[in-house]
Short mmCIF file of C-alpha atoms in Angstrom, two decimals:
data_model
loop_
_atom_site.label_atom_id
_atom_site.label_comp_id
_atom_site.label_asym_id
_atom_site.label_seq_id
_atom_site.Cartn_x
_atom_site.Cartn_y
_atom_site.Cartn_z
CA GLY A 1 26.43 41.98 -53.39
CA GLN A 2 26.79 37.91 -52.70
CA SER A 3 27.14 35.21 -54.89
CA LEU A 4 28.39 31.66 -54.66
CA GLU A 5 30.27 30.28 -57.79
CA GLN A 6 30.15 26.31 -58.53
CA PRO A 7 30.99 24.22 -61.39
CA SER A 8 28.34 23.88 -63.70
CA GLU A 9 28.67 20.26 -64.31
CA VAL A 10 31.30 17.47 -63.50
CA THR A 11 31.40 14.13 -64.81
CA ALA A 12 33.23 11.22 -62.58
CA VAL A 13 32.85 7.05 -62.88
CA GLU A 14 31.22 4.67 -60.22
CA GLY A 15 33.61 4.56 -57.23
CA ALA A 16 35.72 7.33 -57.63
CA ILE A 17 35.36 10.07 -55.90
CA VAL A 18 34.38 13.57 -56.64
CA GLN A 19 34.73 16.76 -55.29
CA ILE A 20 32.78 19.82 -55.63
CA ASN A 21 33.97 23.29 -55.14
CA CYS A 22 31.93 26.34 -53.90
CA THR A 23 34.11 29.65 -53.57
CA TYR A 24 32.00 32.59 -52.13
CA GLN A 25 31.77 36.08 -51.65
CA THR A 26 29.47 37.52 -49.40
CA SER A 27 30.13 38.65 -45.71
CA GLY A 28 28.73 37.45 -42.24
CA PHE A 29 26.51 34.41 -43.22
CA TYR A 30 25.34 31.08 -40.68
CA GLY A 31 26.98 28.89 -42.11
CA LEU A 32 27.69 26.79 -45.78
CA SER A 33 25.43 24.43 -46.66
CA TRP A 34 25.01 21.07 -49.61
CA TYR A 35 21.76 20.59 -50.73
CA GLN A 36 21.13 17.44 -53.73
CA GLN A 37 18.41 17.83 -56.47
CA HIS A 38 17.28 15.07 -58.70
CA ASP A 39 15.87 15.63 -61.53
CA GLY A 40 12.49 17.15 -61.61
CA GLY A 41 12.99 16.49 -58.10
CA ALA A 42 12.92 18.58 -54.50
CA PRO A 43 16.54 19.75 -53.27
CA THR A 44 17.47 17.41 -50.24
CA PHE A 45 19.52 19.09 -47.66
CA LEU A 46 23.01 16.97 -47.63
CA SER A 47 25.24 18.89 -44.58
CA TYR A 48 25.84 22.30 -42.85
CA ASN A 49 29.53 23.64 -42.00
CA ALA A 50 29.21 26.21 -39.18
CA LEU A 51 32.67 26.60 -38.04
CA ASP A 52 35.74 26.02 -40.35
CA GLY A 53 36.74 22.37 -40.80
CA LEU A 54 35.21 19.24 -42.05
CA GLU A 55 32.02 17.35 -41.48
CA GLU A 56 31.28 13.86 -42.76
CA THR A 57 28.12 12.11 -43.40
CA GLY A 58 28.34 8.80 -44.60
CA ARG A 59 29.71 8.81 -48.12
CA PHE A 60 29.83 13.05 -47.96
CA SER A 61 31.74 15.24 -46.13
CA SER A 62 31.90 18.74 -46.98
CA PHE A 63 34.41 21.70 -46.03
CA LEU A 64 34.74 25.28 -44.88
CA SER A 65 37.62 27.47 -44.37
CA ARG A 66 36.50 30.90 -44.18
CA SER A 67 39.14 32.62 -44.37
CA ASP A 68 39.46 31.23 -47.90
CA SER A 69 36.05 31.55 -49.59
CA TYR A 70 35.80 28.35 -50.18
CA GLY A 71 33.90 25.29 -49.04
CA TYR A 72 33.47 21.32 -50.79
CA LEU A 73 31.40 18.84 -50.84
CA LEU A 74 33.32 15.33 -51.20
CA LEU A 75 31.29 12.38 -52.20
CA GLN A 76 33.44 9.11 -52.26
CA GLU A 77 32.57 5.73 -53.19
CA LEU A 78 30.21 7.34 -56.14
CA GLN A 79 26.82 5.50 -57.14
CA MET A 80 25.10 5.98 -60.98
CA LYS A 81 22.46 7.42 -57.86
CA ASP A 82 24.60 10.28 -56.79
CA SER A 83 24.25 11.68 -60.78
CA ALA A 84 22.38 14.80 -59.61
CA SER A 85 22.76 18.99 -59.58
CA TYR A 86 24.36 20.13 -56.13
CA PHE A 87 23.82 23.24 -54.72
CA CYS A 88 25.55 25.41 -51.87
CA ALA A 89 24.48 27.87 -50.46
CA VAL A 90 24.52 29.96 -47.40
CA ARG A 91 22.12 32.21 -44.73
CA ALA A 92 22.62 35.65 -45.10
CA LYS A 93 23.34 36.77 -40.74
CA LYS A 94 22.00 40.47 -42.03
CA ASN A 95 18.78 38.71 -43.24
CA GLN A 96 18.31 36.81 -39.54
CA GLY A 97 18.93 33.85 -40.88
CA GLY A 98 16.05 34.29 -43.31
CA LYS A 99 17.84 34.78 -46.65
CA LEU A 100 19.26 31.78 -47.74
CA ILE A 101 21.40 32.48 -51.33
CA PHE A 102 22.07 29.49 -53.39
CA GLY A 103 24.90 28.64 -56.12
CA GLN A 104 24.24 28.00 -59.52
CA GLY A 105 24.80 24.08 -58.95
CA THR A 106 27.02 21.14 -60.36
CA GLU A 107 25.12 19.02 -62.00
CA LEU A 108 27.08 16.01 -61.68
CA SER A 109 27.31 12.57 -63.83
CA VAL A 110 28.19 9.60 -63.02
CA LYS A 111 29.15 6.63 -65.38
CA PRO A 112 29.63 2.95 -65.15
CA GLU B 1 6.30 12.06 -40.46
CA ALA B 2 8.19 15.30 -41.17
CA GLN B 3 7.18 16.89 -43.93
CA VAL B 4 6.55 20.20 -46.29
CA THR B 5 3.29 19.88 -48.35
CA GLN B 6 3.15 22.28 -50.95
CA ASN B 7 -0.81 21.95 -53.36
CA PRO B 8 -1.08 21.65 -56.28
CA ARG B 9 1.69 19.86 -58.01
CA TYR B 10 0.80 21.49 -61.49
CA LEU B 11 -0.97 24.29 -62.50
CA ILE B 12 -2.11 25.54 -65.72
CA THR B 13 -3.70 29.15 -65.78
CA VAL B 14 -4.60 31.98 -67.84
CA THR B 15 -2.79 36.12 -67.87
CA GLY B 16 -4.56 38.11 -65.26
CA LYS B 17 -6.40 34.83 -63.29
CA LYS B 18 -5.09 35.23 -59.59
CA LEU B 19 -4.03 32.09 -58.34
CA THR B 20 -2.69 30.37 -54.59
CA VAL B 21 0.09 27.53 -54.26
CA THR B 22 -0.13 26.41 -50.04
CA CYS B 23 2.23 25.43 -48.46
CA SER B 24 2.15 23.62 -45.19
CA GLN B 25 4.63 22.78 -42.46
CA ASN B 26 4.56 19.81 -39.19
CA MET B 27 7.55 20.63 -38.06
CA ASN B 28 6.94 23.21 -35.88
CA HIS B 29 9.42 25.32 -37.82
CA GLU B 30 10.00 29.43 -37.49
CA TYR B 31 11.53 29.75 -40.37
CA MET B 32 9.78 29.27 -43.96
CA SER B 33 10.68 30.59 -47.71
CA TRP B 34 9.54 29.80 -51.22
CA TYR B 35 11.77 30.06 -53.95
CA ARG B 36 11.75 29.56 -57.62
CA GLN B 37 13.69 27.79 -60.87
CA ASP B 38 14.26 28.30 -63.83
CA PRO B 39 16.88 26.62 -66.11
CA GLY B 40 19.67 28.48 -66.33
CA LEU B 41 19.13 30.63 -63.24
CA GLY B 42 19.35 27.93 -60.50
CA LEU B 43 16.88 28.41 -57.02
CA ARG B 44 15.84 32.00 -56.54
CA GLN B 45 14.05 32.94 -53.50
CA ILE B 46 11.23 35.10 -53.59
CA TYR B 47 10.01 35.47 -50.21
CA TYR B 48 10.71 34.25 -46.63
CA SER B 49 9.76 34.11 -43.23
CA MET B 50 10.84 34.23 -40.15
CA ASN B 51 8.23 33.85 -37.38
CA VAL B 52 4.31 34.42 -37.52
CA GLU B 53 3.05 37.61 -38.92
CA VAL B 54 7.11 38.52 -40.19
CA THR B 55 8.05 38.31 -43.33
CA ASP B 56 10.44 39.67 -46.20
CA LYS B 57 11.99 39.59 -49.22
CA GLY B 58 13.83 37.85 -50.99
CA ASP B 59 15.37 38.52 -54.46
CA VAL B 60 12.19 38.48 -56.82
CA PRO B 61 9.52 39.34 -55.08
CA GLU B 62 7.98 40.94 -57.44
CA GLY B 63 4.31 40.32 -58.73
CA TYR B 64 4.41 37.71 -55.61
CA LYS B 65 2.28 38.10 -51.89
CA VAL B 66 2.80 35.58 -48.88
CA SER B 67 1.19 35.92 -45.53
CA ARG B 68 2.08 34.05 -42.45
CA LYS B 69 -1.07 34.33 -40.20
CA GLU B 70 -0.44 30.50 -39.22
CA LYS B 71 3.11 28.99 -38.04
CA ARG B 72 2.54 25.80 -40.01
CA ASN B 73 1.55 27.88 -43.13
CA PHE B 74 2.63 30.21 -45.63
CA PRO B 75 0.91 30.07 -48.91
CA LEU B 76 2.11 31.81 -52.03
CA ILE B 77 -0.21 34.44 -54.03
CA LEU B 78 -0.07 35.44 -57.99
CA GLU B 79 -2.76 38.11 -57.97
CA SER B 80 -2.29 39.05 -61.89
CA PRO B 81 -0.30 36.04 -62.92
CA SER B 82 1.74 36.31 -66.46
CA PRO B 83 3.86 34.41 -68.68
CA ASN B 84 7.02 35.16 -66.82
CA GLN B 85 5.60 33.71 -64.17
CA THR B 86 5.89 29.81 -65.38
CA SER B 87 8.25 28.11 -63.57
CA LEU B 88 8.35 25.42 -60.97
CA TYR B 89 8.23 26.61 -57.48
CA PHE B 90 9.34 25.09 -53.64
CA CYS B 91 8.26 26.04 -50.51
CA ALA B 92 10.42 24.95 -47.36
CA SER B 93 11.35 25.47 -43.39
CA SER B 94 13.58 25.46 -40.97
CA PHE B 95 14.55 25.79 -37.85
CA GLY B 96 16.87 28.22 -36.99
CA GLN B 97 20.22 29.83 -38.59
CA ALA B 98 22.55 26.86 -38.32
CA TYR B 99 19.81 24.36 -39.31
CA GLY B 100 19.09 22.87 -43.52
CA TYR B 101 15.81 23.57 -45.21
CA THR B 102 13.52 21.01 -45.60
CA PHE B 103 11.81 21.42 -49.10
CA GLY B 104 8.22 20.44 -50.53
CA SER B 105 8.00 18.45 -53.61
CA GLY B 106 7.66 21.64 -56.17
CA THR B 107 4.86 23.45 -57.87
CA ARG B 108 5.02 22.97 -61.78
CA LEU B 109 2.90 26.31 -62.93
CA THR B 110 2.29 27.07 -66.19
CA VAL B 111 0.83 30.87 -67.09
CA VAL B 112 -0.87 31.28 -70.52
#
């Protein structure tokens, strides 16, 4: 089967750096994506790693290592508004990219 | 404004009464998809479509139908809703495999 594992919750303080890990058991996917979801709201696309390595977008960075079946989302200079759930996701190749599999999500709490 | 529009936002209905949740996107995206989100279960894919007249089942298709007659629209049909279909539903769309999904605002459905 295909599955993605994330920690269920992470707590950090304002201004700090936090890393949310995602390990997966799936083969043949197009890349690793990250989404942010505030309580009751729609998921918002944050980043996409097609290749191994680090992708940086402002305060957020995402990393992928296919050989280690592992990726992470790095949030720097944390702000209170970053309190949300974060999901990693992959698009399966065998379904021509139509099938998107999500991890269970990590709830990030940012404290003052 | 580029967006995915779902309607209605909230719906309370009775068991067995057919309903349709509409989804429309104005970005000329090939891929469209429906998800349901339940506490503790994360986001689970119901159906997806890779283009007009091309649809396939996701992880939880039972009790749902979809159609993709036009590129912009991807309605979700519940022929005979049951209480276990009470959930938060999201429609999403994207370009090809290397792109993230844009999500609609969600439809909170309650079946009594």
